[in-house]
CSV table of C-alpha atoms in Angstrom, one decimal:
chain,number,residue,atom,x,y,z
A,1,MET,CA,0.0,0.0,0.0
A,2,PRO,CA,1.3,3.5,-0.8
A,3,LYS,CA,2.3,5.6,2.2
A,4,LEU,CA,1.1,9.2,2.7
A,5,PHE,CA,3.6,12.0,3.5
A,6,ASN,CA,3.4,15.7,4.3
A,7,ILE,CA,5.9,18.0,2.7
A,8,TYR,CA,6.3,21.5,4.2
A,9,CYS,CA,7.9,24.0,1.7
A,10,ASP,CA,9.3,27.4,2.5
A,11,GLU,CA,11.7,29.9,0.8
A,12,SER,CA,14.2,32.6,1.8
A,13,CYS,CA,15.3,35.7,-0.2
A,14,HIS,CA,13.5,34.5,-3.4
A,15,LEU,CA,12.8,38.0,-4.8
A,16,GLU,CA,14.9,38.9,-7.9
A,17,ASN,CA,16.1,42.4,-6.8
A,18,ASP,CA,16.3,42.3,-3.0
A,19,ASP,CA,20.1,42.8,-3.0
A,20,ILE,CA,20.6,39.5,-1.2
A,21,PRO,CA,22.6,37.1,-3.4
A,22,VAL,CA,21.7,33.8,-1.7
A,23,MET,CA,18.3,32.2,-2.2
A,24,VAL,CA,17.2,29.0,-0.4
A,25,LEU,CA,14.2,26.8,-1.1
A,26,GLY,CA,13.6,24.1,1.5
A,27,ALA,CA,11.2,21.4,2.6
A,28,VAL,CA,10.8,19.2,5.7
A,29,TRP,CA,8.8,16.1,5.2
A,30,CYS,CA,7.5,13.2,7.3
A,31,PRO,CA,4.8,10.5,7.3
A,32,VAL,CA,1.3,11.9,7.9
A,33,ASP,CA,0.7,9.5,10.8
A,34,LYS,CA,3.7,11.0,12.6
A,35,VAL,CA,2.6,14.7,12.3
A,36,ARG,CA,0.7,14.9,15.6
A,37,GLU,CA,3.5,13.2,17.5
A,38,ILE,CA,6.2,15.5,16.0
A,39,SER,CA,4.1,18.6,16.6
A,40,GLU,CA,3.5,17.7,20.2
A,41,ARG,CA,7.1,17.0,20.8
A,42,VAL,CA,8.1,20.4,19.4
A,43,ARG,CA,5.5,22.1,21.6
A,44,GLU,CA,6.8,20.3,24.6
A,45,LEU,CA,10.3,21.7,23.9
A,46,LYS,CA,8.8,25.2,23.7
A,47,ARG,CA,7.2,24.6,27.2
A,48,GLN,CA,10.4,23.2,28.6
A,49,HIS,CA,12.3,26.4,27.6
A,50,GLU,CA,9.5,28.7,28.8
A,51,LEU,CA,9.1,30.4,25.4
A,52,LEU,CA,5.7,31.9,26.0
A,53,SER,CA,4.4,35.1,24.5
A,54,PRO,CA,3.0,37.8,26.9
A,55,THR,CA,-0.5,36.8,25.7
A,56,GLU,CA,0.2,33.2,26.5
A,57,LEU,CA,1.3,34.1,30.0
A,58,ARG,CA,-2.2,35.4,30.6
A,59,GLN,CA,-4.2,32.9,28.5
A,60,ASN,CA,-3.5,29.2,28.4
A,61,ASN,CA,-5.1,28.8,25.0
A,62,ALA,CA,-3.1,31.5,23.2
A,63,GLU,CA,-0.8,30.8,20.3
A,64,PRO,CA,2.6,29.3,21.3
A,65,PHE,CA,6.0,30.8,20.5
A,66,GLU,CA,6.7,30.6,16.7
A,67,ILE,CA,10.0,29.2,15.7
A,68,LYS,CA,11.8,31.5,13.2
A,69,TRP,CA,15.4,31.9,12.1
A,70,THR,CA,15.1,35.7,12.6
A,71,LYS,CA,14.3,35.1,16.3
A,72,VAL,CA,17.5,33.1,16.9
A,73,SER,CA,19.7,34.7,19.5
A,74,ARG,CA,22.2,33.7,22.1
A,75,SER,CA,19.6,33.8,24.8
A,76,LYS,CA,17.4,31.3,22.9
A,77,ALA,CA,20.2,29.2,21.6
A,78,ASP,CA,19.6,26.2,23.9
A,79,PHE,CA,16.0,25.9,22.7
A,80,TYR,CA,17.0,26.0,19.1
A,81,LEU,CA,19.8,23.5,19.6
A,82,SER,CA,17.3,21.2,21.3
A,83,LEU,CA,15.2,21.4,18.2
A,84,VAL,CA,18.1,20.6,15.9
A,85,ASP,CA,18.9,17.6,18.1
A,86,TYR,CA,15.3,16.4,18.0
A,87,PHE,CA,15.3,16.6,14.2
A,88,PHE,CA,18.3,14.4,14.0
A,89,ASP,CA,17.1,12.0,16.6
A,90,ASP,CA,13.7,11.4,14.9
A,91,ASP,CA,14.1,9.1,11.9
A,92,ASP,CA,10.8,10.3,10.5
A,93,LEU,CA,12.0,13.9,9.8
A,94,HIS,CA,13.9,14.8,6.6
A,95,PHE,CA,15.1,18.1,5.1
A,96,ARG,CA,16.0,19.1,1.6
A,97,GLY,CA,17.4,22.5,0.5
A,98,VAL,CA,18.3,24.1,-2.8
A,99,ILE,CA,21.0,26.8,-2.6
A,100,ILE,CA,21.0,29.4,-5.4
A,101,ASP,CA,23.5,32.2,-6.2
A,102,LYS,CA,21.2,34.8,-7.7
A,103,THR,CA,24.2,36.8,-9.0
A,104,ILE,CA,24.7,34.2,-11.8
A,105,LEU,CA,21.1,34.3,-13.0
A,106,ASP,CA,20.5,35.5,-16.6
A,107,HIS,CA,16.8,35.0,-17.4
A,108,GLU,CA,17.0,37.1,-20.5
A,109,ILE,CA,19.4,34.7,-22.3
A,110,ARG,CA,17.1,31.8,-21.5
A,111,HIS,CA,14.0,33.8,-22.5
A,112,GLN,CA,12.2,33.3,-19.2
A,113,SER,CA,10.9,35.4,-16.4
A,114,HIS,CA,12.1,35.2,-12.8
A,115,GLY,CA,8.7,33.8,-12.0
A,116,THR,CA,9.0,31.0,-14.6
A,117,TRP,CA,12.4,30.1,-13.3
A,118,TYR,CA,11.2,30.2,-9.7
A,119,TYR,CA,8.6,27.4,-10.4
A,120,LYS,CA,11.3,25.3,-12.1
A,121,MET,CA,13.3,25.7,-8.8
A,122,LEU,CA,10.3,24.5,-6.7
A,123,PHE,CA,10.1,21.5,-8.9
A,124,THR,CA,13.9,20.9,-8.6
A,125,LEU,CA,13.3,21.0,-4.8
A,126,LEU,CA,10.5,18.5,-4.8
A,127,LYS,CA,11.7,16.1,-7.5
A,128,PRO,CA,14.0,13.9,-5.4
A,129,ILE,CA,11.5,13.8,-2.5
A,130,ILE,CA,8.6,12.5,-4.5
A,131,ASP,CA,8.4,8.8,-5.0
A,132,PRO,CA,5.7,7.9,-7.6
A,133,GLU,CA,4.9,4.8,-5.5
A,134,GLN,CA,3.8,7.0,-2.6
A,135,ARG,CA,1.3,9.8,-2.0
A,136,TYR,CA,1.8,13.3,-0.8
A,137,HIS,CA,0.2,16.4,0.8
A,138,ILE,CA,2.3,19.5,0.0
A,139,TYR,CA,2.0,22.6,2.1
A,140,LEU,CA,3.2,26.1,1.1
A,141,ASP,CA,3.9,28.9,3.6
A,142,ILE,CA,1.6,31.9,3.0
A,143,LYS,CA,3.9,34.9,2.6
A,144,ASP,CA,2.3,37.5,0.4
A,145,THR,CA,-0.6,38.4,-1.9
A,146,ARG,CA,0.8,36.1,-4.6
A,147,SER,CA,0.6,33.0,-2.5
A,148,GLU,CA,-2.6,31.7,-4.3
A,149,GLU,CA,-0.9,32.2,-7.7
A,150,LYS,CA,2.2,30.3,-6.5
A,151,LYS,CA,-0.1,27.4,-5.4
A,152,ARG,CA,-1.9,27.3,-8.8
A,153,LYS,CA,1.3,27.5,-10.8
A,154,LEU,CA,3.1,24.9,-8.8
A,155,GLN,CA,0.1,22.6,-9.2
A,156,GLU,CA,0.4,23.1,-13.0
A,157,VAL,CA,4.1,22.3,-13.0
A,158,LEU,CA,3.5,19.1,-11.0
A,159,GLN,CA,0.6,17.9,-13.1
A,160,ASN,CA,2.4,18.7,-16.3
A,161,SER,CA,5.5,16.7,-15.2
A,162,LYS,CA,5.9,13.0,-15.7
A,163,PHE,CA,5.2,12.5,-12.0
A,164,ASP,CA,1.6,13.5,-11.7
A,165,ARG,CA,-0.3,14.2,-14.9
A,166,VAL,CA,-3.6,13.2,-13.3
A,167,GLY,CA,-3.1,14.4,-9.8
A,168,PHE,CA,-2.9,10.9,-8.3
A,169,ILE,CA,0.4,11.2,-6.5
A,170,ILE,CA,0.0,14.7,-5.1
A,171,LYS,CA,-3.3,14.3,-3.1
A,172,ARG,CA,-3.3,17.8,-1.7
A,173,LEU,CA,-1.6,21.2,-2.4
A,174,GLN,CA,-2.5,23.7,0.3
A,175,GLN,CA,-1.3,27.1,1.7
A,176,ILE,CA,-0.9,27.4,5.4
A,177,ARG,CA,0.4,30.0,7.8
A,178,SER,CA,3.6,29.1,9.6
A,179,HIS,CA,2.2,29.6,13.1
A,180,GLU,CA,-0.3,26.8,12.3
A,181,SER,CA,2.4,24.2,11.9
A,182,GLU,CA,5.4,23.3,14.0
A,183,ILE,CA,6.9,21.4,11.1
A,184,MET,CA,6.7,24.3,8.8
A,185,GLN,CA,8.5,26.3,11.5
A,186,LEU,CA,11.3,23.7,11.4
A,187,THR,CA,11.6,24.3,7.6
A,188,ASP,CA,12.0,28.0,8.3
A,189,LEU,CA,14.8,27.3,10.8
A,190,PHE,CA,16.7,25.0,8.5
A,191,ILE,CA,16.5,27.2,5.4
A,192,GLY,CA,17.5,30.1,7.6
A,193,ALA,CA,20.6,28.2,8.8
A,194,VAL,CA,21.6,27.2,5.2
A,195,GLY,CA,21.1,30.7,3.8
A,196,TYR,CA,23.0,32.3,6.7
A,197,CYS,CA,25.9,29.9,6.4
A,198,ASN,CA,26.3,30.6,2.7
A,199,ARG,CA,26.0,34.4,3.2
A,200,ILE,CA,28.9,34.2,5.7
A,201,CYS,CA,31.0,32.2,3.2
A,202,TRP,CA,30.3,34.7,0.5
A,203,GLY,CA,31.0,37.7,2.7
A,204,ASP,CA,27.5,39.0,2.4
A,205,LEU,CA,26.9,39.7,6.1
A,206,ALA,CA,28.0,42.6,8.2
A,207,ASP,CA,30.5,41.8,11.0
A,208,ARG,CA,27.7,42.4,13.6
A,209,GLU,CA,25.5,39.8,11.9
A,210,CYS,CA,28.3,37.3,11.7
A,211,ARG,CA,28.8,37.5,15.5
A,212,ASN,CA,25.3,36.2,16.3
A,213,GLU,CA,26.5,33.4,18.5
A,214,GLY,CA,23.2,31.7,18.6
A,215,LYS,CA,23.0,31.3,14.8
A,216,ILE,CA,26.6,30.2,14.5
A,217,ALA,CA,26.0,27.5,17.2
A,218,ILE,CA,22.9,26.2,15.3
A,219,ILE,CA,24.8,26.1,12.0
A,220,ASN,CA,27.7,24.2,13.7
A,221,ARG,CA,25.3,21.7,15.3
A,222,ILE,CA,23.5,21.0,12.0
A,223,GLN,CA,26.9,20.4,10.3
A,224,LYS,CA,28.2,18.2,13.1
A,225,ARG,CA,25.0,16.1,13.4
A,226,SER,CA,24.6,15.7,9.6
A,227,GLY,CA,28.3,15.5,8.7
A,228,LYS,CA,27.5,17.9,5.8
A,229,ASP,CA,28.9,21.2,4.7
A,230,LEU,CA,25.9,23.5,4.4
A,231,THR,CA,27.5,25.3,1.5
A,232,GLN,CA,27.9,22.2,-0.7
A,233,SER,CA,25.7,19.7,-2.5
A,234,THR,CA,25.2,16.3,-0.9
A,235,TRP,CA,24.8,12.9,-2.5
A,236,LEU,CA,21.5,13.0,-4.5
A,237,LEU,CA,19.9,10.2,-2.5
A,238,GLU,CA,20.9,11.5,0.9
A,239,SER,CA,17.7,11.3,2.9
A,240,LYS,CA,18.2,13.1,6.3
A,241,VAL,CA,19.8,16.4,5.1
A,242,ASN,CA,19.8,16.7,1.3
A,243,LEU,CA,21.3,19.8,-0.3
A,244,LEU,CA,21.7,21.0,-3.9
A,245,ARG,CA,24.0,23.9,-4.7
A,246,TRP,CA,22.2,24.7,-8.0
A,247,GLU,CA,24.0,25.8,-11.1
A,248,PRO,CA,22.4,26.6,-14.4
A,249,LYS,CA,22.8,24.2,-17.2
A,250,GLU,CA,24.7,25.1,-20.4
A,251,LEU,CA,22.3,26.4,-23.0
A,252,ASP,CA,23.3,23.6,-25.4
A,253,ASP,CA,22.4,21.0,-22.6
A,254,GLU,CA,19.0,22.7,-22.1
A,255,GLN,CA,18.1,22.7,-25.7
A,256,SER,CA,19.0,19.0,-26.2
A,257,ALA,CA,17.1,17.9,-23.0
């Protein structure tokens, strides 16, 4: 019998002209029947580290602290390190990221828009994750007013691919807000770490930003636990932390493909 998986997709610095050279697309996935267990474990870690909002201190039913790379600091490092360790200790959790140097993009020579290329990159992110023998729910983080368009176009790309012409493999494609899903929040954390690590290597961060000890500690922990360099591609079939440092194909290769 096919198994059903949830895939939680997020992105960082995906705009064409935001003056940030590093773009990261990422996804965390797990079996659907493990989602509740994983989410409860992450919420328990939040409680253990007393990460409660002012509202939550007054109301037991308020929204819990939301995991975000931008919130990482030295004072919260222990919590985020515990999340990283939990990710690596749980065999049901997996991450894939695509690292892109936007300074080498030349959409004009390939007669494409940044938007068209973006959906190609989303497909590049998902392609190694999707097994045609299994079934998937894909969740996209709602970020802006174009989220509905992103959902529609990704659905077109997937259905036009050899994977899922009749929509049999991808059972659901849905937008959600990150505060609704602890697993989507994990995706934000990991793509943030990958993007930050690459920006350090490329000299794109100010000295003050590079001295964020909490963020450096998380990057070091991910690299230690995974045995991977977050600036380099991994083996294509790597299942726990899978990375692709994307490079454009030669035009001759694209035309013959």
